[in-house]
C-alpha positions as CSV (number, residue, x, y, z in Angstrom):
1,X,-15.8,-100.8,-35.0
2,X,-16.4,-103.2,-37.9
3,X,-13.0,-104.6,-38.9
4,X,-14.2,-105.7,-42.3
5,X,-17.4,-106.1,-44.3
6,X,-16.0,-108.1,-47.1
7,X,-13.6,-111.1,-47.2
8,X,-10.0,-109.7,-47.7
9,X,-7.3,-111.4,-49.5
10,X,-6.1,-114.4,-47.5
11,X,-2.4,-114.3,-46.6
12,X,-0.3,-117.3,-47.4
13,X,0.5,-117.8,-43.8
14,X,0.5,-116.1,-40.4
15,X,2.3,-116.7,-37.1
16,X,-0.9,-117.1,-35.2
17,X,-4.4,-117.9,-36.4
18,X,-7.2,-117.1,-33.9
19,X,-10.6,-118.8,-34.1
20,X,-13.1,-116.5,-32.5
21,X,-13.3,-112.7,-32.3
22,X,-14.8,-112.5,-28.8
23,X,-13.1,-111.0,-25.8
24,X,-10.4,-113.8,-25.7
25,X,-9.6,-113.7,-29.3
26,X,-9.4,-109.9,-29.4
27,X,-7.1,-109.8,-26.3
28,X,-4.9,-112.5,-27.8
29,X,-4.6,-110.7,-31.1
30,X,-3.6,-107.5,-29.3
31,X,-1.0,-109.2,-27.2
32,X,0.4,-111.1,-30.1
33,X,0.8,-108.1,-32.5
34,X,2.4,-106.1,-29.7
35,X,5.0,-108.9,-29.6
36,X,5.5,-108.7,-33.4
37,X,3.5,-111.7,-34.5
38,X,1.4,-111.7,-37.7
39,X,-2.2,-112.5,-36.9
40,X,-5.4,-113.7,-38.6
41,X,-8.8,-113.8,-36.7
42,X,-11.6,-115.8,-38.0
43,X,-15.2,-115.4,-36.8
44,X,-18.7,-116.4,-38.0
45,X,-20.3,-113.0,-37.2
46,X,-20.0,-110.0,-39.5
47,X,-18.1,-108.1,-36.9
48,X,-15.8,-108.6,-34.0
49,X,-17.0,-108.5,-30.4
50,X,-18.5,-111.9,-29.7
51,X,-21.9,-112.4,-28.0
52,X,-21.2,-109.9,-25.3
53,X,-20.3,-107.1,-27.7
54,X,-22.7,-108.2,-30.4
55,X,-22.6,-105.2,-32.8
56,X,-25.4,-103.9,-35.0
57,X,-25.0,-104.3,-38.8
58,X,-22.8,-101.7,-40.3
59,X,-25.7,-99.9,-41.9
60,X,-27.6,-99.6,-38.6
61,X,-27.2,-96.8,-36.1
62,X,-28.2,-97.9,-32.6
63,X,-28.5,-95.2,-30.0
64,X,-26.6,-95.8,-26.8
65,X,-25.3,-99.2,-27.9
66,X,-24.5,-101.3,-24.9
67,X,-24.4,-98.6,-22.1
68,X,-23.2,-99.4,-18.7
69,X,-19.8,-100.0,-17.0
70,X,-20.0,-103.8,-17.4
71,X,-19.4,-103.3,-21.2
72,X,-16.8,-100.5,-21.1
73,X,-13.7,-102.7,-20.8
74,X,-14.7,-104.9,-23.8
75,X,-15.7,-101.9,-25.9
76,X,-12.3,-100.3,-25.2
77,X,-10.5,-103.5,-26.3
78,X,-12.7,-103.6,-29.5
79,X,-11.8,-100.0,-30.3
80,X,-8.1,-100.8,-29.8
81,X,-7.9,-103.8,-32.1
82,X,-10.6,-103.1,-34.7
83,X,-8.3,-101.0,-37.0
84,X,-4.9,-102.6,-36.2
85,X,-3.3,-103.1,-39.6
86,X,-1.3,-106.1,-38.3
87,X,-4.5,-108.1,-37.7
88,X,-6.1,-109.8,-40.7
89,X,-9.9,-110.1,-40.0
90,X,-12.0,-112.9,-41.7
91,X,-15.6,-112.4,-40.5
92,X,-18.6,-114.2,-41.8
93,X,-16.4,-117.2,-41.9
94,X,-16.1,-120.5,-39.9
95,X,-13.1,-122.9,-39.5
96,X,-14.2,-126.2,-40.9
97,X,-11.1,-128.1,-39.9
98,X,-7.5,-127.8,-38.6
99,X,-4.9,-130.1,-40.0
100,X,-1.2,-130.6,-39.3
101,X,0.8,-129.8,-42.4
102,X,2.9,-132.5,-44.0
103,X,5.2,-130.2,-46.0
104,X,8.6,-130.4,-44.2
105,X,9.9,-127.4,-46.1
106,X,7.3,-125.1,-44.5
107,X,7.6,-123.5,-41.1
108,X,3.9,-123.4,-40.7
109,X,2.6,-126.4,-38.6
110,X,-1.0,-126.1,-39.4
111,X,-3.5,-125.5,-42.2
112,X,-6.9,-124.1,-41.4
113,X,-9.8,-124.7,-43.8
114,X,-11.8,-121.5,-43.7
115,X,-15.4,-121.5,-45.0
116,X,-16.1,-117.9,-46.1
117,X,-19.1,-116.3,-47.8
118,X,-18.2,-117.9,-51.2
119,X,-15.7,-120.6,-50.9
120,X,-13.4,-122.7,-48.6
121,X,-9.9,-121.3,-48.5
122,X,-6.8,-122.5,-46.7
123,X,-4.6,-120.6,-44.3
124,X,-1.2,-121.8,-43.0
125,X,-0.3,-120.9,-39.4
126,X,2.6,-121.6,-37.1
127,X,0.2,-121.7,-34.1
128,X,-3.5,-121.7,-33.6
129,X,-5.6,-120.2,-30.7
130,X,-9.1,-121.6,-30.2
131,X,-11.3,-119.0,-28.6
132,X,-14.7,-120.1,-29.9
133,X,-16.8,-119.2,-26.9
134,X,-19.9,-121.1,-25.7
135,X,-23.6,-121.3,-26.4
136,X,-26.7,-121.6,-24.2
137,X,-27.2,-125.0,-22.6
138,X,-30.1,-126.8,-24.4
139,X,-32.4,-128.3,-21.8
140,X,-34.8,-131.1,-22.9
141,X,-38.3,-130.8,-21.5
142,X,-41.8,-131.3,-23.0
143,X,-42.6,-128.6,-25.5
144,X,-39.1,-127.1,-25.8
145,X,-39.4,-127.3,-29.6
146,X,-42.5,-125.1,-29.6
147,X,-41.9,-121.8,-31.5
148,X,-41.4,-119.1,-28.8
149,X,-39.2,-121.2,-26.6
150,X,-35.8,-119.6,-26.8
151,X,-32.4,-119.5,-25.2
152,X,-32.0,-116.4,-23.0
153,X,-28.9,-115.6,-25.0
154,X,-30.9,-115.7,-28.2
155,X,-33.4,-113.2,-26.9
156,X,-30.5,-111.0,-25.8
157,X,-28.9,-111.1,-29.2
158,X,-31.9,-109.3,-30.8
159,X,-31.9,-106.6,-28.2
160,X,-28.2,-106.0,-28.1
161,X,-27.6,-105.7,-31.7
162,X,-30.8,-104.0,-32.9
163,X,-32.8,-103.1,-29.8
164,X,-35.6,-105.3,-31.1
165,X,-37.8,-107.1,-28.6
166,X,-38.7,-110.5,-30.2
167,X,-42.0,-111.0,-28.4
168,X,-44.8,-109.6,-26.3
169,X,-44.7,-111.3,-22.9
170,X,-41.6,-113.0,-21.6
171,X,-41.0,-115.6,-18.9
172,X,-37.4,-116.4,-17.8
173,X,-36.7,-119.7,-16.1
174,X,-33.3,-121.2,-15.2
175,X,-30.5,-121.0,-12.7
176,X,-28.0,-118.6,-14.2
177,X,-28.0,-114.9,-13.3
178,X,-27.8,-114.0,-17.0
179,X,-31.6,-114.3,-17.1
180,X,-31.8,-111.3,-14.8
181,X,-29.7,-109.3,-17.2
182,X,-31.8,-110.2,-20.2
183,X,-35.1,-109.6,-18.4
184,X,-33.9,-106.2,-17.4
185,X,-32.9,-105.5,-21.1
186,X,-36.3,-106.6,-22.3
187,X,-38.0,-104.3,-19.7
188,X,-35.8,-101.3,-20.7
189,X,-36.5,-102.0,-24.4
190,X,-40.3,-101.8,-23.8
191,X,-41.1,-105.5,-23.4
192,X,-43.2,-107.2,-20.7
193,X,-41.7,-109.8,-18.3
194,X,-44.1,-112.1,-16.5
195,X,-41.4,-113.3,-14.1
196,X,-37.9,-114.5,-13.5
197,X,-37.7,-118.0,-11.9
198,X,-34.6,-119.5,-10.3
199,X,-34.3,-123.2,-9.5
200,X,-32.0,-122.4,-6.5
201,X,-33.3,-121.4,-3.1
202,X,-32.8,-117.8,-2.0
203,X,-30.3,-118.8,0.6
204,X,-28.2,-120.6,-2.0
205,X,-28.3,-117.5,-4.2
206,X,-27.0,-115.4,-1.2
207,X,-24.1,-117.8,-0.3
208,X,-21.5,-115.6,-2.0
209,X,-22.2,-112.9,0.5
210,X,-20.6,-115.2,3.1
211,X,-17.3,-115.2,1.1
212,X,-16.2,-111.6,1.0
213,X,-12.7,-112.5,-0.1
214,X,-14.0,-114.2,-3.2
215,X,-16.6,-111.4,-3.8
216,X,-13.8,-109.0,-4.5
217,X,-13.2,-110.6,-7.9
218,X,-16.8,-109.8,-9.0
219,X,-17.8,-106.5,-7.3
220,X,-18.8,-104.9,-10.6
221,X,-21.0,-107.8,-11.5
222,X,-22.6,-107.9,-8.0
223,X,-23.3,-104.2,-8.2
224,X,-24.9,-104.6,-11.6
225,X,-27.1,-107.5,-10.3
226,X,-28.2,-105.4,-7.4
227,X,-29.2,-102.5,-9.7
228,X,-31.0,-104.9,-12.0
229,X,-33.0,-106.4,-9.1
230,X,-34.1,-102.9,-8.0
231,X,-35.2,-102.0,-11.5
232,X,-37.2,-105.2,-12.0
233,X,-38.8,-104.7,-8.6
234,X,-39.8,-101.2,-9.6
235,X,-41.2,-102.5,-12.9
236,X,-43.3,-105.1,-11.0
237,X,-41.4,-108.2,-12.3
238,X,-41.6,-111.0,-9.8
239,X,-38.3,-112.8,-9.1
240,X,-39.0,-116.2,-7.5
241,X,-36.7,-119.0,-6.2
242,X,-37.2,-122.8,-5.8
243,X,-39.1,-122.8,-9.1
244,X,-38.6,-124.6,-12.4
245,X,-40.4,-125.1,-15.6
246,X,-42.2,-128.4,-16.2
247,X,-43.4,-128.0,-19.8
248,X,-44.1,-125.5,-22.5
249,X,-47.7,-125.3,-23.8
250,X,-48.9,-124.5,-27.3
251,X,-49.0,-126.0,-30.8
252,X,-48.1,-123.5,-33.5
253,X,-46.7,-121.1,-31.0
254,X,-46.1,-120.8,-27.3
255,X,-49.1,-119.9,-25.2
256,X,-48.0,-120.7,-21.6
257,X,-45.5,-122.4,-19.5
258,X,-46.3,-124.8,-16.6
259,X,-44.0,-124.3,-13.6
260,X,-43.7,-125.9,-10.2
261,X,-41.7,-125.5,-7.0
262,X,-38.7,-127.7,-6.1
263,X,-38.7,-129.5,-2.8
264,X,-35.7,-129.5,-0.3
265,X,-34.8,-132.9,-1.8
266,X,-34.5,-131.3,-5.3
267,X,-37.7,-133.1,-6.6
268,X,-40.3,-131.3,-8.7
269,X,-43.5,-130.8,-6.6
270,X,-45.8,-131.7,-9.5
271,X,-48.9,-131.4,-7.4
272,X,-48.3,-127.6,-7.0
273,X,-48.1,-126.9,-10.7
274,X,-49.0,-123.4,-12.0
275,X,-49.5,-122.1,-15.5
276,X,-48.0,-118.7,-16.6
277,X,-49.3,-117.1,-19.8
278,X,-46.5,-115.9,-22.1
279,X,-45.5,-116.0,-25.8
280,X,-41.8,-116.2,-25.2
281,X,-39.8,-118.4,-22.8
282,X,-36.2,-117.6,-22.1
283,X,-34.4,-120.8,-20.8
284,X,-31.2,-120.0,-18.9
285,X,-29.6,-122.9,-17.1
286,X,-26.0,-122.3,-18.1
287,X,-23.7,-122.8,-21.1
288,X,-21.8,-125.4,-23.1
289,X,-18.4,-124.8,-24.5
290,X,-17.8,-124.9,-28.3
291,X,-15.3,-127.6,-28.1
292,X,-15.7,-129.2,-31.4
293,X,-12.5,-127.9,-33.0
294,X,-10.4,-128.7,-29.9
295,X,-11.7,-132.3,-29.9
296,X,-11.2,-132.5,-33.7
297,X,-7.5,-131.6,-33.1
298,X,-7.5,-134.3,-30.4
299,X,-6.8,-131.8,-27.6
300,X,-7.7,-133.2,-24.3
301,X,-11.2,-132.1,-23.0
302,X,-12.5,-133.2,-19.6
303,X,-16.1,-133.2,-18.5
304,X,-17.2,-130.5,-16.1
305,X,-20.9,-129.9,-16.2
306,X,-21.0,-126.8,-14.1
307,X,-18.3,-125.1,-16.2
308,X,-19.6,-125.9,-19.6
309,X,-19.4,-129.6,-20.4
310,X,-16.3,-130.6,-22.4
311,X,-13.6,-128.2,-21.1
312,X,-10.2,-128.0,-22.8
313,X,-7.2,-128.5,-20.6
314,X,-4.1,-126.3,-20.9
315,X,-0.8,-125.5,-19.3
316,X,0.4,-122.2,-17.7
317,X,0.7,-120.5,-21.1
318,X,-2.8,-121.7,-22.3
319,X,-1.3,-124.3,-24.6
320,X,-3.6,-127.4,-25.0
321,X,-2.4,-130.9,-24.8
322,X,-1.5,-130.6,-28.5
323,X,1.7,-128.5,-29.0
324,X,0.9,-125.4,-31.0
325,X,-2.8,-125.4,-30.3
326,X,-3.7,-122.8,-27.7
327,X,-7.1,-122.3,-26.0
328,X,-8.6,-119.3,-24.2
329,X,-12.0,-118.0,-23.0
330,X,-15.1,-120.1,-22.4
331,X,-13.6,-123.2,-24.0
332,X,-11.4,-123.6,-20.9
333,X,-14.5,-123.3,-18.6
334,X,-17.3,-120.8,-18.9
335,X,-16.2,-117.9,-16.7
336,X,-17.3,-114.6,-18.4
337,X,-15.6,-111.9,-20.5
338,X,-13.2,-110.6,-17.9
339,X,-11.6,-114.0,-17.5
340,X,-11.6,-114.5,-21.2
341,X,-9.7,-111.3,-21.8
342,X,-6.9,-112.2,-19.4
343,X,-6.7,-115.8,-20.7
344,X,-6.5,-114.4,-24.3
345,X,-3.7,-112.1,-23.3
346,X,-1.8,-115.0,-21.6
347,X,-2.3,-117.1,-24.7
348,X,-1.0,-114.4,-27.0
349,X,2.1,-114.1,-24.8
350,X,2.5,-117.8,-24.7
351,X,2.4,-118.0,-28.6
352,X,5.0,-115.2,-28.7
353,X,7.3,-117.1,-26.3
354,X,6.8,-120.4,-28.3
355,X,7.6,-118.8,-31.6
356,X,10.6,-116.9,-30.3
357,X,9.4,-113.4,-30.5
358,X,10.0,-112.8,-26.7
359,X,12.2,-114.6,-24.3
360,X,11.4,-116.2,-21.0
361,X,12.2,-113.1,-18.9
362,X,10.0,-110.8,-21.0
363,X,7.2,-113.3,-21.1
364,X,7.2,-113.7,-17.3
365,X,7.3,-109.9,-16.8
366,X,4.3,-109.3,-19.2
367,X,2.4,-112.3,-17.8
368,X,2.7,-111.5,-14.1
369,X,0.0,-108.9,-13.8
370,X,-2.3,-111.0,-16.0
371,X,-1.9,-114.0,-13.7
372,X,-2.6,-111.9,-10.7
373,X,-5.9,-110.7,-12.2
374,X,-6.8,-114.1,-13.3
375,X,-6.4,-115.7,-9.9
376,X,-8.9,-113.2,-8.4
377,X,-11.3,-113.4,-11.2
378,X,-11.2,-117.2,-11.4
379,X,-12.1,-117.6,-7.7
380,X,-15.3,-115.5,-8.3
381,X,-16.1,-117.3,-11.6
382,X,-15.8,-120.8,-10.0
383,X,-18.0,-119.8,-7.1
384,X,-20.6,-118.4,-9.5
385,X,-20.5,-121.5,-11.6
386,X,-21.1,-123.7,-8.6
387,X,-23.9,-121.6,-7.3
388,X,-25.5,-121.4,-10.8
389,X,-25.5,-125.1,-11.4
390,X,-28.9,-126.6,-10.4
391,X,-27.6,-130.2,-10.4
392,X,-28.0,-132.9,-13.0
393,X,-31.1,-134.4,-11.2
394,X,-33.2,-131.5,-12.3
395,X,-32.4,-132.2,-16.0
396,X,-33.1,-135.9,-15.5
397,X,-36.6,-135.1,-14.2
398,X,-37.4,-132.8,-17.0
399,X,-36.4,-135.3,-19.6
400,X,-39.7,-137.2,-19.9
401,X,-40.3,-139.9,-22.5
402,X,-42.5,-137.7,-24.6
403,X,-40.0,-134.8,-24.8
404,X,-38.0,-134.4,-28.0
405,X,-34.4,-135.2,-27.4
406,X,-32.9,-134.6,-30.9
407,X,-34.8,-131.9,-32.8
408,X,-32.9,-132.4,-36.0
409,X,-33.8,-136.1,-36.3
410,X,-37.2,-135.8,-34.5
411,X,-36.3,-138.4,-31.8
412,X,-38.1,-138.4,-28.5
413,X,-36.4,-139.4,-25.2
414,X,-38.6,-142.5,-25.1
415,X,-37.6,-143.6,-28.6
416,X,-33.8,-143.3,-27.7
417,X,-34.4,-145.1,-24.3
418,X,-36.1,-148.0,-26.2
419,X,-33.3,-148.3,-28.6
420,X,-30.7,-148.3,-25.8
421,X,-32.7,-150.9,-23.9
422,X,-32.5,-153.2,-26.8
423,X,-28.8,-152.7,-27.3
424,X,-27.3,-152.8,-23.8
425,X,-23.7,-152.9,-25.2
426,X,-24.0,-149.3,-26.3
427,X,-21.8,-147.4,-23.8
428,X,-20.5,-144.2,-25.6
429,X,-22.1,-141.1,-27.1
430,X,-20.7,-141.9,-30.6
431,X,-22.1,-145.5,-30.6
432,X,-25.5,-144.2,-29.4
433,X,-25.4,-141.7,-32.2
434,X,-24.8,-144.5,-34.8
435,X,-27.6,-146.5,-33.3
436,X,-30.2,-143.8,-32.9
437,X,-29.2,-141.0,-35.3
438,X,-29.2,-138.5,-32.4
439,X,-26.7,-135.9,-33.3
440,X,-26.6,-136.6,-37.1
441,X,-28.6,-133.5,-38.0
442,X,-27.6,-130.0,-39.1
443,X,-26.6,-128.9,-35.6
444,X,-24.1,-131.8,-35.5
445,X,-25.2,-132.8,-32.0
446,X,-24.7,-129.4,-30.3
447,X,-28.3,-129.4,-29.0
448,X,-28.7,-133.1,-28.0
449,X,-25.3,-134.2,-26.9
450,X,-25.7,-133.0,-23.3
451,X,-29.0,-134.8,-22.9
452,X,-27.8,-138.0,-24.5
453,X,-24.6,-137.9,-22.4
454,X,-26.7,-137.5,-19.2
455,X,-29.1,-140.3,-20.3
456,X,-26.2,-142.8,-21.0
457,X,-24.4,-141.8,-17.8
458,X,-27.5,-142.4,-15.7
459,X,-28.4,-145.7,-17.3
460,X,-24.9,-147.1,-17.1
461,X,-24.0,-145.7,-13.7
462,X,-20.7,-144.2,-15.0
463,X,-19.3,-140.7,-15.1
464,X,-20.0,-138.6,-18.2
465,X,-16.3,-138.7,-18.9
466,X,-16.5,-142.4,-19.7
467,X,-19.5,-141.8,-22.0
468,X,-17.4,-139.4,-24.0
469,X,-18.5,-136.8,-26.6
470,X,-19.6,-137.3,-30.1
471,X,-16.5,-137.8,-32.3
472,X,-15.6,-134.4,-33.8
473,X,-15.1,-134.6,-37.5
474,X,-14.6,-132.3,-40.5
475,X,-16.4,-130.1,-41.1
476,X,-16.7,-128.6,-37.6
477,X,-19.8,-126.7,-38.8
478,X,-21.9,-127.3,-42.0
479,X,-20.3,-126.3,-45.3
480,X,-22.0,-125.5,-48.6
481,X,-20.9,-128.3,-50.9
482,X,-20.3,-125.7,-53.6
483,X,-17.8,-123.9,-51.4
484,X,-15.8,-127.2,-51.1
485,X,-15.6,-128.0,-54.8
486,X,-14.8,-124.4,-55.8
487,X,-16.2,-121.9,-58.3
488,X,-14.5,-123.5,-61.3
489,X,-15.7,-127.0,-60.8
């Protein structure tokens, strides 16, 4: 299931270039080639599948890789597309930038700058699909930079791809049900879990049971969750509600986590603090979309905190506000792999229609069952997003002055607040970045922009949409300078 282990020859141009080889990208590639399009897929991992189908290295053999019904659909899709000769795979590569071509004699509208293992190469494409996925929401709190504090998705990546348990005693704290999945995977892999703590109340978590019509779109996930809860109970893992972390404790490594209950008003009850010993903390409050390339292309993105931050807008064929730039998967609002697959298919059909490979009647015919599935799946996904969102007030309470806001630049919340207090004219994330250097490090703001946006929004009393995102520039991800100047320079 590894499409390629080495960088293949890059074609001069393709009909459709897809950024991201997760469920959305794979589904779009399949739909597009079935309509006769030439396709290239670019992904930074060494194999297709995305985070949900993170594959072991080609030289590894993992027994019972990703068992369970929840992974069957994605694995079947991966099997179908992995060896399709019409799909050009470019793994271990990132797209540093997307530019509109100025050559009037060329039919291709866009040029992609692809940073591979050895150099930056260019690919021309008539259309581009952005399916870059998402990443775990970074939450600022005292001690979150201590070694051993990890994103739940980061812990899961070790177990999924190599069945390696990266620690001894784990505590999971957050508001998203993914932490139950990862806790269960840790236990099944032989690790110890001290507990799984949810910020929501138990009654909030059970609200979906009062909406049976919406539940139909997520019966498989609900069944999986029920089975996980039963296994965790049998393993003696406590699952608690109305609880949140307050701080992580340790110096050179994590030793414990201080937790506290949340009152009915949403405030942390600091007088009831409790310390739980552990050497790994899995933080799981949700996800942020990887919207950098969309914003670099000036595609419209609107702020929706519960659905991933900066969410790319699109039409009925998944085309963004920029003609020829399509979006699918988590970038349109974090909703899971099932939604991503259907959006990818719809985007592939939309590209085929736009480029004249199918007509309107055929496009509508092929899209009809996809739209029907999406309507059902999206109702469940939106309900889950609303129930999983703990509210911005919790993040504001955790963001104490001593907490590090920008890890790359070593800036605390207090230092950023002091700078903003002395410069009251600062009203956007980009201007705050220029003033404080928050966001200028290697992660290019991925791990501090949510916190800085919240900070500015609260201080100014304006919506996050007005604060805006950091300006997305080339390169979208760090590039080795040697790759840019080329091997002959």
